[in-house]
PDB file of C-alpha atoms in Angstrom:
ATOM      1  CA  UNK A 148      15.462  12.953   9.100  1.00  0.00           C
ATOM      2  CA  UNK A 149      11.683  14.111   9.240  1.00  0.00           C
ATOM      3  CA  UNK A 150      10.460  10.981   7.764  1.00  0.00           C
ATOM      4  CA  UNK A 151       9.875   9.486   4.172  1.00  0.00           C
ATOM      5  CA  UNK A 152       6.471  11.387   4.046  1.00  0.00           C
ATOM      6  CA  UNK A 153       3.984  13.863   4.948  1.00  0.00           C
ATOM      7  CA  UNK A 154       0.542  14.394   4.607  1.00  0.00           C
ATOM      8  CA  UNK A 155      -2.953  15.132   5.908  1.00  0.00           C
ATOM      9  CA  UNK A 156      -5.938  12.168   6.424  1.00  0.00           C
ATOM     10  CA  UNK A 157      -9.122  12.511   3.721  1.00  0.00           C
ATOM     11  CA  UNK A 158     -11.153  14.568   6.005  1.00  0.00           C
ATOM     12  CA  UNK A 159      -8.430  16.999   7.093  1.00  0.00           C
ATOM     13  CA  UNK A 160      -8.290  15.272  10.655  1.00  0.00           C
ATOM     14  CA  UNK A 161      -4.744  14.280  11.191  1.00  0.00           C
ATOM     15  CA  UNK A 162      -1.903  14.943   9.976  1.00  0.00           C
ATOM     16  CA  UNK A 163       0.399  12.254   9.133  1.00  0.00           C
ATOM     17  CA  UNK A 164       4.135  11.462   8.583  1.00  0.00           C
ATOM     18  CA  UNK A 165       5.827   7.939   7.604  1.00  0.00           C
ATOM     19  CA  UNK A 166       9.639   7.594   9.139  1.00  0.00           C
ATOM     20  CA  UNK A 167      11.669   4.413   8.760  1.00  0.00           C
ATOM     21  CA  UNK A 168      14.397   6.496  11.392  1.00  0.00           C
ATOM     22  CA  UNK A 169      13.170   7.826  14.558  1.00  0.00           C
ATOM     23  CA  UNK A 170      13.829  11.909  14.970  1.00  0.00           C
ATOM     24  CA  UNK A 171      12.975  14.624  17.498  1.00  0.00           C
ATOM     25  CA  UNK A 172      10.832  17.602  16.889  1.00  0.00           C
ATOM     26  CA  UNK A 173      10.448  20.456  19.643  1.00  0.00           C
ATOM     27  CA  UNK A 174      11.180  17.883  22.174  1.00  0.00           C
ATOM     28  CA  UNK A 175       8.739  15.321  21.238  1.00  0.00           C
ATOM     29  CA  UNK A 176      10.462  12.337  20.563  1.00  0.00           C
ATOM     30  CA  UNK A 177       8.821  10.765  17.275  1.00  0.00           C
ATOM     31  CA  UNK A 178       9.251   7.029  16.809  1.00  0.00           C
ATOM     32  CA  UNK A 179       9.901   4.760  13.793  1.00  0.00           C
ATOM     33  CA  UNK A 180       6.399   3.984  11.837  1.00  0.00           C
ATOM     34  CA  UNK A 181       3.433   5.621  10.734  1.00  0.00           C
ATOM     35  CA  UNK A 182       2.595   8.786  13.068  1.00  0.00           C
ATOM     36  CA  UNK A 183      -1.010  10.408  13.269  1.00  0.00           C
ATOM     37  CA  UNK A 184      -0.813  14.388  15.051  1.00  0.00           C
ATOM     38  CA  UNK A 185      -3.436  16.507  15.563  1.00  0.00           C
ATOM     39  CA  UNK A 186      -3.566  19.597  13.407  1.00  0.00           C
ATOM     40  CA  UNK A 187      -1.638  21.829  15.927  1.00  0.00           C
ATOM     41  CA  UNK A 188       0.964  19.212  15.863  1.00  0.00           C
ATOM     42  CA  UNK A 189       0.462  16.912  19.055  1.00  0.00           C
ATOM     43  CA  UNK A 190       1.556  13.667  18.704  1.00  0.00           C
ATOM     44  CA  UNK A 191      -1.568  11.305  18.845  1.00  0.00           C
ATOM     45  CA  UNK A 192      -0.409   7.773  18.023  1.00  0.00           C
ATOM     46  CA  UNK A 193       1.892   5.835  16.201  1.00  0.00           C
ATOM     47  CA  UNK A 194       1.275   2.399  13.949  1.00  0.00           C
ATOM     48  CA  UNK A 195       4.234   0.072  14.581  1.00  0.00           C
ATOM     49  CA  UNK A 196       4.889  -3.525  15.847  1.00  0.00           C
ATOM     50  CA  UNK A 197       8.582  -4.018  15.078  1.00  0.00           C
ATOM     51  CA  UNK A 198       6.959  -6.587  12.269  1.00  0.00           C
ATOM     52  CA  UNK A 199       4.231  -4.217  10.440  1.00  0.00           C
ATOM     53  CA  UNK A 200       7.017  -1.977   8.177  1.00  0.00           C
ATOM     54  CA  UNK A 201       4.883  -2.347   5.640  1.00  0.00           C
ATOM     55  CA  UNK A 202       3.150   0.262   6.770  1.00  0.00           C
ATOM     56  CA  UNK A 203       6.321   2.725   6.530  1.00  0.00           C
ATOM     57  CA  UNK A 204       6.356   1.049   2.708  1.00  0.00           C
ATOM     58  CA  UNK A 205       3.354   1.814  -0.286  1.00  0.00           C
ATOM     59  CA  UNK A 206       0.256   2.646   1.871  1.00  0.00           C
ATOM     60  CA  UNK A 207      -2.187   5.327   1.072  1.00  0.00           C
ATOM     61  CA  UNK A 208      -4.549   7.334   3.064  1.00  0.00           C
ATOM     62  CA  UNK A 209      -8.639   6.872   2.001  1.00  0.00           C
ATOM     63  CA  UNK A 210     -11.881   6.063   4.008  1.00  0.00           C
ATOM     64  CA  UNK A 211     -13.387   2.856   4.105  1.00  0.00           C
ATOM     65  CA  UNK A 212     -16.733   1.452   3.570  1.00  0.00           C
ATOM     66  CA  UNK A 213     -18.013   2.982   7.100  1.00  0.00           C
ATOM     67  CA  UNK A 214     -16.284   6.497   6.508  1.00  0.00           C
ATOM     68  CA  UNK A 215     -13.281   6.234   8.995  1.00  0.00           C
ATOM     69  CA  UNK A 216     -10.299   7.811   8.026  1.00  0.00           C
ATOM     70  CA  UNK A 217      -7.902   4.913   7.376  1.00  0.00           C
ATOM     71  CA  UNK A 218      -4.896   3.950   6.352  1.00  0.00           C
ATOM     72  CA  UNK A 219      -4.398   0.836   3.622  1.00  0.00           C
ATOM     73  CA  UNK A 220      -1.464  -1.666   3.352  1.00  0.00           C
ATOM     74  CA  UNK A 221       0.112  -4.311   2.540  1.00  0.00           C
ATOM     75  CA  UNK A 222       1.193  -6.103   5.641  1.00  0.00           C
ATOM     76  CA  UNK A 223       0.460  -8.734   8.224  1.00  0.00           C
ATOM     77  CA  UNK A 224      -2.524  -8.832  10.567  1.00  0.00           C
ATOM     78  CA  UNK A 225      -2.250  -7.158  13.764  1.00  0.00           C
ATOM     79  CA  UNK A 226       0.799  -8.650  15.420  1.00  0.00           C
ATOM     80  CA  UNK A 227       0.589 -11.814  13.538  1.00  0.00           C
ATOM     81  CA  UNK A 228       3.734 -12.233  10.991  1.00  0.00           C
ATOM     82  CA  UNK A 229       3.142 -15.362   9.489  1.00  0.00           C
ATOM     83  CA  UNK A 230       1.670 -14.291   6.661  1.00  0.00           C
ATOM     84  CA  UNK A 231       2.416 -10.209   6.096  1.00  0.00           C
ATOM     85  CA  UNK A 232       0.795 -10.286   2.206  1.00  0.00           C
ATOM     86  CA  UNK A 233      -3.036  -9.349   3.461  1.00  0.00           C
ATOM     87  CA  UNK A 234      -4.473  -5.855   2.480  1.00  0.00           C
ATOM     88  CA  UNK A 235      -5.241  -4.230   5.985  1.00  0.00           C
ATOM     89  CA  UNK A 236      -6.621  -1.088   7.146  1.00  0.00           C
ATOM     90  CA  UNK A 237      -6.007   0.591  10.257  1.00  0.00           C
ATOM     91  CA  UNK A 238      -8.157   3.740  11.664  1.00  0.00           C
ATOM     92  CA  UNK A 239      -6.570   7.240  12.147  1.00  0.00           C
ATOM     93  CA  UNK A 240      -8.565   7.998  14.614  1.00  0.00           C
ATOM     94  CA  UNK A 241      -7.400   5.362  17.166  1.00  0.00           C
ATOM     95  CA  UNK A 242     -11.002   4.114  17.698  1.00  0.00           C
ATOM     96  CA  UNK A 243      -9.841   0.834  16.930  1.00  0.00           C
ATOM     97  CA  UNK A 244      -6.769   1.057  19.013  1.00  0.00           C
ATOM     98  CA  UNK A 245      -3.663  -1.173  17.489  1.00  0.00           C
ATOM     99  CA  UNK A 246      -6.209  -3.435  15.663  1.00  0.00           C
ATOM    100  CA  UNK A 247      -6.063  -3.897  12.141  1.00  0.00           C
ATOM    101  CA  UNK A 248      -9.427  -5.004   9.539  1.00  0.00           C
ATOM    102  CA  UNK A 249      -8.400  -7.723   7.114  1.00  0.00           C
ATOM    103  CA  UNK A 250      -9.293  -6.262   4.050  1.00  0.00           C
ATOM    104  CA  UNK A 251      -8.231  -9.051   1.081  1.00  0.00           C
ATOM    105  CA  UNK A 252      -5.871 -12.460   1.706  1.00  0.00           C
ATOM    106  CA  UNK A 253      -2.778 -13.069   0.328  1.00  0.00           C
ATOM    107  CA  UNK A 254      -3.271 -10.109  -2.523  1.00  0.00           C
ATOM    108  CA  UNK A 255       0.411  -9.511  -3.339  1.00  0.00           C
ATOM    109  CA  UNK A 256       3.604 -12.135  -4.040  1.00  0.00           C
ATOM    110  CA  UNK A 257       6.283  -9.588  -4.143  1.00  0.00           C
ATOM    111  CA  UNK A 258       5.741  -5.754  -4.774  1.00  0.00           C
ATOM    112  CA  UNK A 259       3.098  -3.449  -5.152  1.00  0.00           C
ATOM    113  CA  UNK A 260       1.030   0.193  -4.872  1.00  0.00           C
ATOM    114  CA  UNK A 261      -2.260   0.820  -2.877  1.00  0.00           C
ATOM    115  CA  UNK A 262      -4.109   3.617  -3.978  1.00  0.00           C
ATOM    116  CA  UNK A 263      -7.139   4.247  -1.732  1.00  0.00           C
ATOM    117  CA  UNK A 264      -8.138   7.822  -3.223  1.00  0.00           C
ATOM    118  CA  UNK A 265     -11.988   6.584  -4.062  1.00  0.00           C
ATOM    119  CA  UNK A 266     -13.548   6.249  -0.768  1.00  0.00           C
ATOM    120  CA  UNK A 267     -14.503   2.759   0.441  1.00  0.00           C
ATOM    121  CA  UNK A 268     -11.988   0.853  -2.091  1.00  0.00           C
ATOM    122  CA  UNK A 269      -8.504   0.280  -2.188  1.00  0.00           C
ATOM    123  CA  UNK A 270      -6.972  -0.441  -5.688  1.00  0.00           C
ATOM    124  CA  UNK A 271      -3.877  -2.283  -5.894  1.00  0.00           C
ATOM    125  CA  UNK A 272      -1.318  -3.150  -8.580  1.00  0.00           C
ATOM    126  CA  UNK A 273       1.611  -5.622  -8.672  1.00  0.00           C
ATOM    127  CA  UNK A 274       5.125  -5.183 -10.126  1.00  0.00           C
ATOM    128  CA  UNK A 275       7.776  -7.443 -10.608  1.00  0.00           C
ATOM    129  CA  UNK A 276      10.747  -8.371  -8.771  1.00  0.00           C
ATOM    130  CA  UNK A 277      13.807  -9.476 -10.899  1.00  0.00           C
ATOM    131  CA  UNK A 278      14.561 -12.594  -8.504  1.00  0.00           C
ATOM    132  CA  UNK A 279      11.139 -13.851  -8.333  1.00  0.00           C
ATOM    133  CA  UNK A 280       9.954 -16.712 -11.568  1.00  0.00           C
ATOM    134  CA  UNK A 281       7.512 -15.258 -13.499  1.00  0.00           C
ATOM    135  CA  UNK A 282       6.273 -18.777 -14.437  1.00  0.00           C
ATOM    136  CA  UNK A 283       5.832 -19.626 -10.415  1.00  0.00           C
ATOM    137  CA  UNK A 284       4.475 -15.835  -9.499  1.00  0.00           C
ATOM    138  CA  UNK A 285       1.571 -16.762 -12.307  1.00  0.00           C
ATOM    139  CA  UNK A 286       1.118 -19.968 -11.211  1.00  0.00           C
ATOM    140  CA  UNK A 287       1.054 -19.430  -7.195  1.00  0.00           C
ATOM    141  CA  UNK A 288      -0.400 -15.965  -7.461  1.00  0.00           C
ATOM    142  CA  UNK A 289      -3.702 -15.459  -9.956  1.00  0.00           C
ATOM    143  CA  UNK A 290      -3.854 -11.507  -9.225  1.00  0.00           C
ATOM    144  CA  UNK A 291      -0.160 -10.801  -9.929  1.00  0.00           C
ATOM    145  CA  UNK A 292       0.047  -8.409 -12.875  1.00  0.00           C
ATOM    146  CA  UNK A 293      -3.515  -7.514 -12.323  1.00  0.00           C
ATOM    147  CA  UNK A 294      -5.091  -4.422 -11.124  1.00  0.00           C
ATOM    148  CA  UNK A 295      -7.789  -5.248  -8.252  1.00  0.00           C
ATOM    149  CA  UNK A 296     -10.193  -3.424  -6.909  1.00  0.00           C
ATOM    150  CA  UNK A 297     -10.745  -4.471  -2.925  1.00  0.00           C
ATOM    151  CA  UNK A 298     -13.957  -2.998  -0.967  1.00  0.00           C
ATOM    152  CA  UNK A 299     -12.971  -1.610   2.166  1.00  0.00           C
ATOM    153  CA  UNK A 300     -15.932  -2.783   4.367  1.00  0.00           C
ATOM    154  CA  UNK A 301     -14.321  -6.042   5.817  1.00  0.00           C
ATOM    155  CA  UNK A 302     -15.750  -8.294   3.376  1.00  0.00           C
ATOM    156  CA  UNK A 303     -13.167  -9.828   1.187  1.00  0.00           C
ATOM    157  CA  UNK A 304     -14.624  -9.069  -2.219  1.00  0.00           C
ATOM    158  CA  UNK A 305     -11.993  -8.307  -4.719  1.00  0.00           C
ATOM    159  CA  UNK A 306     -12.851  -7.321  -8.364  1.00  0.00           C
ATOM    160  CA  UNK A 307     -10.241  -7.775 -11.118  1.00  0.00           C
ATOM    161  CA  UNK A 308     -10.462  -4.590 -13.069  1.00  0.00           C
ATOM    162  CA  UNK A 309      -7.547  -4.928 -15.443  1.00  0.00           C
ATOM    163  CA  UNK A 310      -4.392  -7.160 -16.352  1.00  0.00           C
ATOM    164  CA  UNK A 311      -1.428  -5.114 -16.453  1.00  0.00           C
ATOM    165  CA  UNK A 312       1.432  -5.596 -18.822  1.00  0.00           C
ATOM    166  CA  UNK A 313       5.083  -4.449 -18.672  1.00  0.00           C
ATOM    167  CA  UNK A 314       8.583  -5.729 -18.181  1.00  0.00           C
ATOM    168  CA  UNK A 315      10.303  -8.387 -15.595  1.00  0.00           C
ATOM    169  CA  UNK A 316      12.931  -5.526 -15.483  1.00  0.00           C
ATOM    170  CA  UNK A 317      15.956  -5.043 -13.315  1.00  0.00           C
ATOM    171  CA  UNK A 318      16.907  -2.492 -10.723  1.00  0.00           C
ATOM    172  CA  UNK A 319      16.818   0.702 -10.718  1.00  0.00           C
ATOM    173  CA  UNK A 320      14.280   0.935 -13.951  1.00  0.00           C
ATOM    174  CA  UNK A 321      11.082  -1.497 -12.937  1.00  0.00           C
ATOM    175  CA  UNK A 322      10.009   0.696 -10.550  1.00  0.00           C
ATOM    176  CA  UNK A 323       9.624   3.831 -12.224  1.00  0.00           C
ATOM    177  CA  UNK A 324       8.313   1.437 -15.225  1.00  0.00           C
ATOM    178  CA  UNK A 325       5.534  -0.020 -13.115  1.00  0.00           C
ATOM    179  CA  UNK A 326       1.403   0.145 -12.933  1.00  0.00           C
ATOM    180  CA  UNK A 327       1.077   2.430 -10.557  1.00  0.00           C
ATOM    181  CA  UNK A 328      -2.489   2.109 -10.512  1.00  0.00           C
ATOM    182  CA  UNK A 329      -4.967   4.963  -9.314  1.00  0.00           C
ATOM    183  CA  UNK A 330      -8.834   5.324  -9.350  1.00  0.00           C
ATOM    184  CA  UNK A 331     -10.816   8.801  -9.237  1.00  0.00           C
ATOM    185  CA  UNK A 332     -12.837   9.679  -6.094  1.00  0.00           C
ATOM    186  CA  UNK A 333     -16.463   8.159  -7.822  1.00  0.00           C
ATOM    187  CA  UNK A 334     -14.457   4.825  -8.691  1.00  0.00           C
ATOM    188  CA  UNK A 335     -15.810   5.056 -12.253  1.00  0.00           C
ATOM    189  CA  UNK A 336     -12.336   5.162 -13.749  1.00  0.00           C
ATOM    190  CA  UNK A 337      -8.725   3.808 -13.305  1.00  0.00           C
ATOM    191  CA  UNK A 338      -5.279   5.189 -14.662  1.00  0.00           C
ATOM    192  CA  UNK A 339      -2.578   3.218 -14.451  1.00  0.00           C
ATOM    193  CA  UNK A 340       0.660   2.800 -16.487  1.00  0.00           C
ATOM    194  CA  UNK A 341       1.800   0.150 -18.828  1.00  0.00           C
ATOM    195  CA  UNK A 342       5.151  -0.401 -20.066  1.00  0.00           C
ATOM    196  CA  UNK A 343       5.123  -3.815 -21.915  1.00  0.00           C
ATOM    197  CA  UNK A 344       6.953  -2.652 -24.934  1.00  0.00           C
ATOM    198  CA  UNK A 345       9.449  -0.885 -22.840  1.00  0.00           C
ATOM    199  CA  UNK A 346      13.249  -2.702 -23.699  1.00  0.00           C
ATOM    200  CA  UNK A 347      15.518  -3.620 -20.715  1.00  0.00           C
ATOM    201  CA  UNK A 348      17.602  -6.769 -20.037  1.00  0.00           C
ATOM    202  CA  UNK A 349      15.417  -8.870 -18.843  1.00  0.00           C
ATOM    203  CA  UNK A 350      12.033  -9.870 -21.068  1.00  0.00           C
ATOM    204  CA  UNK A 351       8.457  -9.112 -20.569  1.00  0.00           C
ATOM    205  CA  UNK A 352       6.618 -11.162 -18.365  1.00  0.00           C
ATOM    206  CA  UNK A 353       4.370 -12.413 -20.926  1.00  0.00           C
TER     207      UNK A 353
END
């Protein structure tokens, strides 16, 4: 098992893989997380904590507000795990060491997609899970079912771009059915899906 993905950082630095199941290449033993190698394949570093798996779950490569070549989640700070819904970044380039920047508070209830593809912002979307109350999520959590727009530069300034609409649907269709949300590279546009009409068992959230 090579991992769940593979890819190269913004500025064709690192190459990068994402494995929830550790594995062995040419006799380099490659742990569970997110792994940064140097183009000729060395392995450089590795992004885990035995509590940070969101990192292994819906990040996205992008540069923040500074122009390091980061990585954006969803997760907890650092090694703390009391609260792991916080939009972090972490830099490639280890510069930082194992030290996460708090990039937004308590962004997401329950599930979600980072797009970081226009440099210095991160744009995130929610979905929604069938066991969660849609009256409580919109009660307890004002950006659920939006699309946000976070600035990658430590600050905490999110922008609500958008309020997305589809269906409180159950497994295995709300995730294809969901936002999805994606800027271009200038940030002067956003595509995202919406499925509100869409028919399943369960209603729409709104």
């Amino acid at each position: 098992n090579i991992g769940d993905w593979f890819g190269m950082s913004p500025l064709g630095n690192f190459l990068i893989t994402v494995t929830q199941t550790p594995w062995s290449a040419n006799g380099t033993s490659v742990p569970e997380g997110m792994n940064v190698w140097s183009r000729t394949g060395t392995l450089l570093r590795t992004k885990w904590n035995g509590s940070d798996r969101s990192i292994t779950n819906h990040c996205d490569l992008g540069l923040d507000a500074s122009g390091n070549e980061v990585v954006a989640y969803i997760g907890p700070e650092n090694t703390n795990t009391t609260n792991d819904k916080h939009l972090v970044t972490w830099r490639l380039d280890g510069s930082a060491g194992n030290n996460t920047v708090r990039q937004a508070t308590d962004i997401v209830p329950t599930l979600w997609h980072v797009s970081a593809q226009a440099p210095g912002w991160a744009v995130v979307s929610t979905f929604p899970y069938p066991d969660q109350s849609v009256t409580n999520l919109a009660t307890s959590w004002p950006l659920h079912n939006h699309i946000t727009a976070v600035k990658l530069d430590g600050s905490g300034k999110v922008a609500v771009i958008a309020q997305s609409r589809h269906s409180n649907m159950l497994l295995p269709n709300y995730y294809p059915q969901s936002t999805f949300a994606c800027p271009n590279r200038p940030m002067t546009k956003i595509a995202f899906h919406s499925a509100f009409s869409f028919t399943d068992t369960a209603t729409p959230t709104e």
